[in-house]
PDB file of C-alpha atoms and ligand atoms in Angstrom:
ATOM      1  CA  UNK V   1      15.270  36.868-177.439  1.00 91.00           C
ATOM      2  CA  UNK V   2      18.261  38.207-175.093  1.00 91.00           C
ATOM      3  CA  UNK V   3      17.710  35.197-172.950  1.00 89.00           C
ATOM      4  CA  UNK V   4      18.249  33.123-176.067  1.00 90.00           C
ATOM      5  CA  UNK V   5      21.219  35.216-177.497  1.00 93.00           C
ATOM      6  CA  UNK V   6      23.113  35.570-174.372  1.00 91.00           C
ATOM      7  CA  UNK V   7      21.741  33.037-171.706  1.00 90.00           C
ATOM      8  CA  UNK V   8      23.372  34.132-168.573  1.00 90.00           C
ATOM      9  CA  UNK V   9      23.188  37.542-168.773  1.00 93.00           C
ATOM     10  CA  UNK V  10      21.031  39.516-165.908  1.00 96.00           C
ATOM     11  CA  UNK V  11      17.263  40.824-167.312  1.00 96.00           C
ATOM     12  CA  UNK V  12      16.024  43.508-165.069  1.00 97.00           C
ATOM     13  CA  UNK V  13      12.467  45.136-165.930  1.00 96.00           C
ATOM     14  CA  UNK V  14      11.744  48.473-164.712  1.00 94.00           C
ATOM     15  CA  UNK V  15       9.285  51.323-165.846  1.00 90.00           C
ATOM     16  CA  UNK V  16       5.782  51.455-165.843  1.00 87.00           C
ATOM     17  CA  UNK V  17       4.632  48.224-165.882  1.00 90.00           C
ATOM     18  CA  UNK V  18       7.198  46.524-163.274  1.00 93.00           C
ATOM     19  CA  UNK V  19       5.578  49.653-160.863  1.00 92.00           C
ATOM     20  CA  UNK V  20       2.325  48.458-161.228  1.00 90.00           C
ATOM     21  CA  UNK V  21       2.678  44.678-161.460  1.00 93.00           C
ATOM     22  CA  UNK V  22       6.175  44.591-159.255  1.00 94.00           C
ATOM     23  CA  UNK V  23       5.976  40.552-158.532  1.00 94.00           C
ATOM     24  CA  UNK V  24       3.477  39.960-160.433  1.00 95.00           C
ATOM     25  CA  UNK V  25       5.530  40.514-163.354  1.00 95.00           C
ATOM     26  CA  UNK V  26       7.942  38.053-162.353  1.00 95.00           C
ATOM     27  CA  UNK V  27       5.406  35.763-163.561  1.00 92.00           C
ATOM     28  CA  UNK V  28       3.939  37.122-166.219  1.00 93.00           C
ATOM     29  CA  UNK V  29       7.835  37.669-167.968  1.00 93.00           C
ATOM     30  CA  UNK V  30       9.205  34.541-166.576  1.00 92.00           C
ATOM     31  CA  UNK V  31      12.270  35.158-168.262  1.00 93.00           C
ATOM     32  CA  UNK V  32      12.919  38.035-165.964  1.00 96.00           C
ATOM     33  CA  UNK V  33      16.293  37.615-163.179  1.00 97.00           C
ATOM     34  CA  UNK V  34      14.231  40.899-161.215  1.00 98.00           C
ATOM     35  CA  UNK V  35      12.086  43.859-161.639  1.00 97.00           C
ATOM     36  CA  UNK V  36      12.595  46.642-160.060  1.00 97.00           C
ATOM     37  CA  UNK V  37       9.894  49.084-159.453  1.00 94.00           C
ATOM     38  CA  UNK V  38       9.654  52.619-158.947  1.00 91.00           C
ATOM     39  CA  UNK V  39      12.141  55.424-159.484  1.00 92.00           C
ATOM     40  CA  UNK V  40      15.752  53.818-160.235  1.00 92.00           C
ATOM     41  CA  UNK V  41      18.104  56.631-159.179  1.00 91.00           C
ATOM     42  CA  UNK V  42      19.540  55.130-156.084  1.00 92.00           C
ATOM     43  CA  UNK V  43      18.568  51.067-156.901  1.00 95.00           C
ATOM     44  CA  UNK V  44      20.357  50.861-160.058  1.00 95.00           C
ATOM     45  CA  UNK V  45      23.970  50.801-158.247  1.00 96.00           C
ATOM     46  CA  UNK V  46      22.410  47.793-156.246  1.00 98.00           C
ATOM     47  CA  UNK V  47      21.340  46.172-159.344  1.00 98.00           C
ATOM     48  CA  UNK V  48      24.887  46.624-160.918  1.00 97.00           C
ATOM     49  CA  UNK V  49      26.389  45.646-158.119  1.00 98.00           C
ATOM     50  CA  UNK V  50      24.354  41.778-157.645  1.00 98.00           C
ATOM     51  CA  UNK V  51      24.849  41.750-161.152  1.00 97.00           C
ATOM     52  CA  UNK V  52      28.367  41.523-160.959  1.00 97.00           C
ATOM     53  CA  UNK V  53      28.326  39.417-158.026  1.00 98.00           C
ATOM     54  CA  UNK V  54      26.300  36.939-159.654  1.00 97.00           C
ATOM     55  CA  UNK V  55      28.474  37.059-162.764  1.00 96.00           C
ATOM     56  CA  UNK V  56      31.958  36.425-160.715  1.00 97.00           C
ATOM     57  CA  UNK V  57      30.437  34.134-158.131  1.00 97.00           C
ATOM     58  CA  UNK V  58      27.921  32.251-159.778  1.00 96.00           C
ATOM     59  CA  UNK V  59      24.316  32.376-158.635  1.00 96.00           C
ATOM     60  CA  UNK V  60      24.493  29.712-155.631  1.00 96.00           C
ATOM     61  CA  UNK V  61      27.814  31.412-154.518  1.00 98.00           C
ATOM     62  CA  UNK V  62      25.734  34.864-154.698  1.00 98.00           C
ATOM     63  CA  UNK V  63      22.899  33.747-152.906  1.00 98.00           C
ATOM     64  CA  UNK V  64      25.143  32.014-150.060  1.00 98.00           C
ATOM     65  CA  UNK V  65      27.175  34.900-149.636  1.00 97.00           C
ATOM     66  CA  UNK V  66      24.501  36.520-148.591  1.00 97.00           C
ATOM     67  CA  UNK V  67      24.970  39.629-151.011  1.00 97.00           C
ATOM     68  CA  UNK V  68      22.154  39.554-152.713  1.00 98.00           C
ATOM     69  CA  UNK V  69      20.140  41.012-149.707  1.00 97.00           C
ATOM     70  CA  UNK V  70      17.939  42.590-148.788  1.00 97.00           C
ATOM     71  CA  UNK V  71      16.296  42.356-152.403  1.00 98.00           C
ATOM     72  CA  UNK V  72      16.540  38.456-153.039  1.00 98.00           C
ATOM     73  CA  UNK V  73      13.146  37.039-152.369  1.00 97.00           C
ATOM     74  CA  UNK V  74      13.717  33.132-153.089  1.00 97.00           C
ATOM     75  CA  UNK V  75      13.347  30.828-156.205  1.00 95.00           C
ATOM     76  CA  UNK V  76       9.977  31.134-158.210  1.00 94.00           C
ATOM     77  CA  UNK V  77       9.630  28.560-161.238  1.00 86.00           C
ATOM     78  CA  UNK V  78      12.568  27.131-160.008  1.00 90.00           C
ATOM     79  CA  UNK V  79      14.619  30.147-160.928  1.00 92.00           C
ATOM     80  CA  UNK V  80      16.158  33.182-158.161  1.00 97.00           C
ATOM     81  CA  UNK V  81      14.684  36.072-158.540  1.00 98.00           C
ATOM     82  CA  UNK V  82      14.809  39.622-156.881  1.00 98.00           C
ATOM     83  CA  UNK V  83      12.533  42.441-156.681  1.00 98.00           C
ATOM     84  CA  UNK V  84      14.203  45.773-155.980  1.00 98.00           C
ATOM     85  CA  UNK V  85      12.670  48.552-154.493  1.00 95.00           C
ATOM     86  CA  UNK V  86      13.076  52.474-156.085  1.00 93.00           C
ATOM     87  CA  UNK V  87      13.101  55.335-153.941  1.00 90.00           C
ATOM     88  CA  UNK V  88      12.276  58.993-154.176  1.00 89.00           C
ATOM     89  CA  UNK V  89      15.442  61.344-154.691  1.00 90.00           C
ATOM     90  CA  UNK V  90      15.309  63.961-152.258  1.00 90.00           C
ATOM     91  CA  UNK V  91      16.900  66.635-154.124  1.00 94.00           C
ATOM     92  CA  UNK V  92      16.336  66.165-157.771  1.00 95.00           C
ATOM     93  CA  UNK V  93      18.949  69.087-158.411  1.00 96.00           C
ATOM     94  CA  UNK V  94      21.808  66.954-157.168  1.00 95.00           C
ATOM     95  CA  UNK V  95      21.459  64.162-159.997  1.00 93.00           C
ATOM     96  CA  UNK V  96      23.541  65.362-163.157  1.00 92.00           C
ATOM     97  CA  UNK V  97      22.151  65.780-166.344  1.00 91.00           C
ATOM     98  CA  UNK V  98      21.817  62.673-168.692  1.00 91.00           C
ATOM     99  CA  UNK V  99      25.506  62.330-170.328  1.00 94.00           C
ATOM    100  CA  UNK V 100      24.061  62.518-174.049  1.00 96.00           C
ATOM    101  CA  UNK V 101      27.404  61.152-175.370  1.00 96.00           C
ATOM    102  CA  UNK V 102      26.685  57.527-174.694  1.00 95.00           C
ATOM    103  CA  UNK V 103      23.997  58.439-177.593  1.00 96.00           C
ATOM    104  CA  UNK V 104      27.004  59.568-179.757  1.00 97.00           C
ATOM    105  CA  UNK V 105      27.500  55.642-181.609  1.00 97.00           C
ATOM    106  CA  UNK V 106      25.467  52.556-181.448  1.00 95.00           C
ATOM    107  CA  UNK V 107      27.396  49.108-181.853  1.00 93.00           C
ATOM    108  CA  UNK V 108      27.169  48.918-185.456  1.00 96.00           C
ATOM    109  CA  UNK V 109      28.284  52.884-185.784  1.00 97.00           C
ATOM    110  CA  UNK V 110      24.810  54.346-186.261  1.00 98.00           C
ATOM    111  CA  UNK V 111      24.371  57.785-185.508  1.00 98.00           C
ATOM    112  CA  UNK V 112      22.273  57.725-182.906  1.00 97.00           C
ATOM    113  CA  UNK V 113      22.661  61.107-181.160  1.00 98.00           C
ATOM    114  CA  UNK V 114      22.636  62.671-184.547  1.00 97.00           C
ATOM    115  CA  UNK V 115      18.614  60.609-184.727  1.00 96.00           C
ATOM    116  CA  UNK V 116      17.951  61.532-181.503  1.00 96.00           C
ATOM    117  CA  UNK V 117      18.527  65.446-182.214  1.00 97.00           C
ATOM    118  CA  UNK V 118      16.986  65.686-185.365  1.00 96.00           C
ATOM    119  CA  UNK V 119      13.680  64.126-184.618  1.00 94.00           C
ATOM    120  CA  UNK V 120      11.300  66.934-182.939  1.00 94.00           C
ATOM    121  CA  UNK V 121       9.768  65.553-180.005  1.00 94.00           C
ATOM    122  CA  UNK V 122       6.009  65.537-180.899  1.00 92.00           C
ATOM    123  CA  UNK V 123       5.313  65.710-184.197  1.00 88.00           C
ATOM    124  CA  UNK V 124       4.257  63.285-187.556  1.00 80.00           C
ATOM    125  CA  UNK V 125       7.654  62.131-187.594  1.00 82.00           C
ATOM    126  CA  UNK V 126       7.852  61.530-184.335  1.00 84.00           C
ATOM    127  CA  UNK V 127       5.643  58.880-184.660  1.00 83.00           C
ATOM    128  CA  UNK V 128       3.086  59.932-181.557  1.00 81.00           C
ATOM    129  CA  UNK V 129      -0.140  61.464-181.848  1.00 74.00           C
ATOM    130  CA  UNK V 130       0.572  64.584-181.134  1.00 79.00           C
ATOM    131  CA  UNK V 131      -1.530  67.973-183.232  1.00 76.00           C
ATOM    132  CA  UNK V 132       1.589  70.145-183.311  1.00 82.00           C
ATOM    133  CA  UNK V 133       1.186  73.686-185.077  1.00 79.00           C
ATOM    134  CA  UNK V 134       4.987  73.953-186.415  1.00 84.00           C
ATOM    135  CA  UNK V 135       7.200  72.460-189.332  1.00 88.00           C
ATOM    136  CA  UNK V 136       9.931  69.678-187.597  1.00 90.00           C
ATOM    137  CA  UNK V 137      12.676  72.189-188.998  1.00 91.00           C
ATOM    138  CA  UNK V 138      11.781  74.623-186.544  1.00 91.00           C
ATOM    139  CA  UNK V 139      11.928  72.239-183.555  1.00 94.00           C
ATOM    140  CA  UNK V 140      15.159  70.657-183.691  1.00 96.00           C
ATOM    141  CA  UNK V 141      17.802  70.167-182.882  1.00 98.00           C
ATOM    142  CA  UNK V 142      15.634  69.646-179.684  1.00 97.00           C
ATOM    143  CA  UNK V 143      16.708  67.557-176.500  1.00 98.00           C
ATOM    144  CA  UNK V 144      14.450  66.404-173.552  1.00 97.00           C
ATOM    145  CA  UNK V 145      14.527  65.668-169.687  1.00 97.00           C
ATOM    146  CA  UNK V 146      11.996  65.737-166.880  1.00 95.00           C
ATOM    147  CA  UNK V 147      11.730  69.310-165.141  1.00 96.00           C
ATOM    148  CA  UNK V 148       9.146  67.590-162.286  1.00 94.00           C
ATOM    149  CA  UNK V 149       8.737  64.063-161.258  1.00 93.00           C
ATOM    150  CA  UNK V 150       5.273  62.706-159.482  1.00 91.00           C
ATOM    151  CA  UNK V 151       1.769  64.115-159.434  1.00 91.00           C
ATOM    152  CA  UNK V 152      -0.551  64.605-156.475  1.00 89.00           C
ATOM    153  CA  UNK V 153      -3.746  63.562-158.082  1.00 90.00           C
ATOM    154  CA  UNK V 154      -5.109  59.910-158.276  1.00 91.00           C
ATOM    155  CA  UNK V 155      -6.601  59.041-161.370  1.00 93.00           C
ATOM    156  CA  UNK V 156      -7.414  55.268-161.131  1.00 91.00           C
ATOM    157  CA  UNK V 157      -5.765  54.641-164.954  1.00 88.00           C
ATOM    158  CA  UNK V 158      -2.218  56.558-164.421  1.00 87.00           C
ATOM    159  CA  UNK V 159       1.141  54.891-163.490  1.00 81.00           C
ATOM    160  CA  UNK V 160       2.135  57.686-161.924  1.00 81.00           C
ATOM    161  CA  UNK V 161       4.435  55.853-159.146  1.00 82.00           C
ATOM    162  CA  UNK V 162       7.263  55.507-161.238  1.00 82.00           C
ATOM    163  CA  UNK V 163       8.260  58.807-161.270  1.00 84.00           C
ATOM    164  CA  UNK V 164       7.608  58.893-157.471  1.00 84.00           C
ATOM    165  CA  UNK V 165       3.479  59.541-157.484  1.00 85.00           C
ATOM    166  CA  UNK V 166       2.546  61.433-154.433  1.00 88.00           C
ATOM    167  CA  UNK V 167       6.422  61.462-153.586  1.00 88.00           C
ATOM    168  CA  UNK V 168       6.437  64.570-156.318  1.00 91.00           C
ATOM    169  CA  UNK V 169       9.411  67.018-156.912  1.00 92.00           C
ATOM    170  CA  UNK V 170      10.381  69.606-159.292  1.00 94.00           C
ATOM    171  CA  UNK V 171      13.908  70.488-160.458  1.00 96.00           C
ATOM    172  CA  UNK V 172      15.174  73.961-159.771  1.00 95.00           C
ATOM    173  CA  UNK V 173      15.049  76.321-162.497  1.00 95.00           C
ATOM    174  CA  UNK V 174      18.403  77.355-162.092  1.00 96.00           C
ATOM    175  CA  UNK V 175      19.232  73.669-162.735  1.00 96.00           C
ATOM    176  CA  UNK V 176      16.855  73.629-165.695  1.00 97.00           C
ATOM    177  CA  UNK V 177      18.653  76.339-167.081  1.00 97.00           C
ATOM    178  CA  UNK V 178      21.676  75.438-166.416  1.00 97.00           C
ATOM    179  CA  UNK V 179      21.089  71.974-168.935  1.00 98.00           C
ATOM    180  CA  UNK V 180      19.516  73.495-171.601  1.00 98.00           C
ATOM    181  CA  UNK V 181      22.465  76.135-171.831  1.00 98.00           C
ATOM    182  CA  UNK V 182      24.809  73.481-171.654  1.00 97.00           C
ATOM    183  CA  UNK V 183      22.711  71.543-174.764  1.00 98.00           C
ATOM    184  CA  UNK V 184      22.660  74.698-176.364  1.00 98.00           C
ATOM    185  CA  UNK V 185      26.259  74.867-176.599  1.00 97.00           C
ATOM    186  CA  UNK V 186      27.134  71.133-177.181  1.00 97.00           C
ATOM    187  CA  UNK V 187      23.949  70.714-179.989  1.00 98.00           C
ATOM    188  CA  UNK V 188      22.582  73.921-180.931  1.00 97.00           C
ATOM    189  CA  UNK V 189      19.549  72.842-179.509  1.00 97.00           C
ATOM    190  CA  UNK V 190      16.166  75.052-180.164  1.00 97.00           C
ATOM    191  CA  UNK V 191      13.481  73.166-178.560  1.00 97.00           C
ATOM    192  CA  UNK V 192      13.441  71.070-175.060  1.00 98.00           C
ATOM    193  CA  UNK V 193      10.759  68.868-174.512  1.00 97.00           C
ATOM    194  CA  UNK V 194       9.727  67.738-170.718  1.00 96.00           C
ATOM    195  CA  UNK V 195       7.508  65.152-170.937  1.00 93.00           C
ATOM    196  CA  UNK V 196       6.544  65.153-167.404  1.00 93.00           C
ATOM    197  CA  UNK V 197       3.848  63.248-165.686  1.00 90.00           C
ATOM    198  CA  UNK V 198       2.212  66.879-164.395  1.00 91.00           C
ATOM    199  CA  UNK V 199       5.186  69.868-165.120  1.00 92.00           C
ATOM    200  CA  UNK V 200       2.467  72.494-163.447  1.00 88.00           C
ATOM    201  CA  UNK V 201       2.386  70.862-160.099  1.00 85.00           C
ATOM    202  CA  UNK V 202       4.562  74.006-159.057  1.00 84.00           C
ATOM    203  CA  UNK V 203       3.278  76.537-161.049  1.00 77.00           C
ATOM    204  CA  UNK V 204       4.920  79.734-159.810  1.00 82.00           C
ATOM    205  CA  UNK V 205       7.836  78.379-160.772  1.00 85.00           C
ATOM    206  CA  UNK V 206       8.004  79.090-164.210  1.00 91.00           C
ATOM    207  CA  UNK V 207       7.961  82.987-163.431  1.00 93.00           C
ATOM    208  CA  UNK V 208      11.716  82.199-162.389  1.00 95.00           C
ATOM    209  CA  UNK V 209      12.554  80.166-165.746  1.00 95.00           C
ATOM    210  CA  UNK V 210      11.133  83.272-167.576  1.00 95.00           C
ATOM    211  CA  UNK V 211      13.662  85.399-165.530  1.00 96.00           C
ATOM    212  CA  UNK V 212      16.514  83.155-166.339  1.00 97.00           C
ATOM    213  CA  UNK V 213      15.837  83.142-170.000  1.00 96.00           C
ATOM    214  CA  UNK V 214      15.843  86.343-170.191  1.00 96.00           C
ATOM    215  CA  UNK V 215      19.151  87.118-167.953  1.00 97.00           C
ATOM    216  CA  UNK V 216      21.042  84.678-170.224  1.00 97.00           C
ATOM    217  CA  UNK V 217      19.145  86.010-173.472  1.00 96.00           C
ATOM    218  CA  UNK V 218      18.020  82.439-174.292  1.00 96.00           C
ATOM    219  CA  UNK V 219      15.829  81.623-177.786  1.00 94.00           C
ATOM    220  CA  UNK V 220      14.577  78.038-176.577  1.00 97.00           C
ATOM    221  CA  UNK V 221      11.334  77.174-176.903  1.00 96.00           C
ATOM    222  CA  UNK V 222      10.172  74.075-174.786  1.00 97.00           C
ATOM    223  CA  UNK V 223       6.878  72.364-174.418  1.00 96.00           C
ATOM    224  CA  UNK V 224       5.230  69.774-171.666  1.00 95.00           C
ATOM    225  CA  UNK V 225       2.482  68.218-170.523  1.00 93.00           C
ATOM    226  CA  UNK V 226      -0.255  68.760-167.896  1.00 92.00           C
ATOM    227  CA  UNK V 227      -3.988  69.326-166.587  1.00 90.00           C
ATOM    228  CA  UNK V 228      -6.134  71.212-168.464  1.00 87.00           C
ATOM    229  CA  UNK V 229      -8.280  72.744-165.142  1.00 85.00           C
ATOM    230  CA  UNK V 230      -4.335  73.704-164.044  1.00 82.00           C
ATOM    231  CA  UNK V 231      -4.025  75.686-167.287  1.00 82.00           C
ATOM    232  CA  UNK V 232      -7.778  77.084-167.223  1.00 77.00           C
ATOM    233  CA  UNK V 233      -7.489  78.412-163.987  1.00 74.00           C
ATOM    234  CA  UNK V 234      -9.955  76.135-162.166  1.00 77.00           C
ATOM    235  CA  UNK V 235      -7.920  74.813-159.216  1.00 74.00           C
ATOM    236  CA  UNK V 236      -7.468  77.030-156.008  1.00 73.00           C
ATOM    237  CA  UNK V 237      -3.964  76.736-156.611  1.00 67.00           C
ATOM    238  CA  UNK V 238      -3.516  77.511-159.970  1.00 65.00           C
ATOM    239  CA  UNK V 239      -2.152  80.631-160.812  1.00 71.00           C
ATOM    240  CA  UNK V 240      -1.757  82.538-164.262  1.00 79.00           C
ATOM    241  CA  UNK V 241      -0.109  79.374-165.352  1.00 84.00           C
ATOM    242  CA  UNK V 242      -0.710  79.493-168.779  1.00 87.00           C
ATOM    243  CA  UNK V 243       0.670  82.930-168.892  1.00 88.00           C
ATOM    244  CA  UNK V 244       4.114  82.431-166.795  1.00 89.00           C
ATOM    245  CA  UNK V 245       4.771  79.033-169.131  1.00 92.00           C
ATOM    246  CA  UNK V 246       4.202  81.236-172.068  1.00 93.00           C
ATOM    247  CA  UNK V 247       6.673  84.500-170.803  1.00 93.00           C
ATOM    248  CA  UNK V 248       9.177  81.434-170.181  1.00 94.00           C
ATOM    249  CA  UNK V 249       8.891  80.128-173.517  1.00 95.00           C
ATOM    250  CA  UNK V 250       6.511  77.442-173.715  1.00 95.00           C
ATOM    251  CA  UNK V 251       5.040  77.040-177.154  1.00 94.00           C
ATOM    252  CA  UNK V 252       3.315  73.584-176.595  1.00 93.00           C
ATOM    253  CA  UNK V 253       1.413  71.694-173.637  1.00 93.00           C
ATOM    254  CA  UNK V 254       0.397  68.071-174.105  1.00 91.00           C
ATOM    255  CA  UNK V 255      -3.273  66.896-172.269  1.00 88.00           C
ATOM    256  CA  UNK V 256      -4.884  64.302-171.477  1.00 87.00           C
ATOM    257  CA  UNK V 257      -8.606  65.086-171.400  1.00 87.00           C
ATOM    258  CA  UNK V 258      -9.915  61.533-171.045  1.00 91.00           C
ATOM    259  CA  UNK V 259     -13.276  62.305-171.490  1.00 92.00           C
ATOM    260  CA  UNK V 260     -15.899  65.579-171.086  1.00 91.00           C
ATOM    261  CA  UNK V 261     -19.131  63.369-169.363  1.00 94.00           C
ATOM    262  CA  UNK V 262     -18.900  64.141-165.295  1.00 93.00           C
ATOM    263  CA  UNK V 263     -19.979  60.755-164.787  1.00 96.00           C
ATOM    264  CA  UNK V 264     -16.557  59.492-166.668  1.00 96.00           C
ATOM    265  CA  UNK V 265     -14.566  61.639-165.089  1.00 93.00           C
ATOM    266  CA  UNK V 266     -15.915  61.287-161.601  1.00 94.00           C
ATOM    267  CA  UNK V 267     -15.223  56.974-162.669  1.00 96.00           C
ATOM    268  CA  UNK V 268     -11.792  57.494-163.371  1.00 96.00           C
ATOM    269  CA  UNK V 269     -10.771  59.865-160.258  1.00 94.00           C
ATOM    270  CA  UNK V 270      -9.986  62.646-162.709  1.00 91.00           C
ATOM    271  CA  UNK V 271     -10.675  65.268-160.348  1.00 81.00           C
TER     272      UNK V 271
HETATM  273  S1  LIG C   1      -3.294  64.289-163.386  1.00 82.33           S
HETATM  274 FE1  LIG C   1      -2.140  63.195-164.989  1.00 82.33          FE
HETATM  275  S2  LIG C   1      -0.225  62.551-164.029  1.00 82.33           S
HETATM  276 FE2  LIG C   1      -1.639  63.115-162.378  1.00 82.33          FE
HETATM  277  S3  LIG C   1      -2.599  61.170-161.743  1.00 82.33           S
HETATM  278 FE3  LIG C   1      -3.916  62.114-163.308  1.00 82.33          FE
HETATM  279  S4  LIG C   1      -3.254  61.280-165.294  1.00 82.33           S
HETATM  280 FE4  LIG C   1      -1.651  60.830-163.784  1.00 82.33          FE
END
């Protein structure tokens, strides 16, 4: 459809799917200009940048000028295509907090920010299929960001490579604290949700978001997701997490149990 609408404009796929596929979804969405796979922190200036090369040089101009490297890799289908490559940030505290303004007005003057804060982040009217205990009134306005990026198991099903895989990292929680304070006083906001990939893969570290919230007499509640044996205490590492998320204000954790036969979960490198 965009290719259609506005034929010269630059489609870049990134996410998920361009992570797992990377060239191979060059092919499958031939419409594509590039995919780029992996975390986009750092690639995305790249991207901008070709993308305006291309648009005030032309495509054989780009190419020529030699530019578009080191992420050109040729024609395919008789079109140039690139495939960028995401990388790992290496302190997640030094990327600033999503500016929610850009939410504030769509094109055609819909509220989107106003949406975007009134809709609780797991619920009915959510649209996902998440149980949740609580009435949306209670959880919004709510706003949401990663606190922890990556996971350092391997189950065979999970595209966990785009947010960095065994490349994890959490976010301080002075830096966590220090965006839902600021949310709190630009929206009101009541709940957070962090729909990470595994938020316990630190778990001690919610001890110090308790401390915060207390300091700076904070009423947010958040939720997250991650393992059940984490939150059991089965793991050697694991420690009272269940506990420390609750003293910091956790009133919801999403899982995914996949299954309860050994056999399945032995299959699908659950762990
Ligand atoms: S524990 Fe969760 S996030 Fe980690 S690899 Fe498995 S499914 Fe993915």
């Amino acid at each position: 459809m965009v290719r259609k609408i506005v034929p010269n404009t630059f489609l870049v796929s990134g996410g998920g799917l361009a992570t797992e596929l990377k060239i191979g979804q060059l092919s499958y969405t031939p419409e594509l200009d590039a995919v780029a796979h992996s975390e986009g922190d750092d690639v995305i200036v790249k991207i901008v940048m070709d993308a305006m090369t291309i648009k005030r040089q032309g495509w054989k101009s780009a190419i020529a000028s030699g530019k578009l490297a080191p992420y050109y890799i040729g024609d395919l289908n008789g079109r140039p295509k690139l495939l960028y490559e995401g990388d790992s940030p290496r302190n997640l505290d030094a990327l600033p907090f999503a500016d929610l303004e850009f939410l504030r007005r769509d094109i055609d003057g819909n509220p989107l920010l106003d949406w975007y804060l009134r809709v609780p982040i797991w619920s009915t009217s959510a649209n996902n299929s998440s149980a949740v205990p609580w009435q949306d009134e209670d959880v919004v306005p709510k706003t949401t960001s990663v606190s922890s990026r990556g996971c350092k198991y391997h189950c065979s099903y999970c595209y966990r490579e785009t947010q960095g895989g065994d490349n994890w990292g959490v976010r301080s929680a002075e830096h966590i604290v220090a965006e839902i304070i600021h949310n709190v006083e630009r929206y009101g906001e009541r709940f957070h949700g962090f729909p990470d990939d595994n938020s316990a893969i630190r778990p001690r570290r919610f001890d110090r978001l308790a401390e915060l919230f207390k300091q700076h007499g904070l009423n947010v509640k958040w939720g997250t997701h991650t393992r059940l044996d984490e939150m059991a205490g089965l793991n050697k590492t694991t420690y009272q997490t269940a506990e420390s998320m609750a003293r910091a204000g956790c009133t919801y954790v999403g899982f995914g149990p996949e299954s309860a036969s050994p056999p399945v979960l032995e299959a699908i490198g659950k762990g």
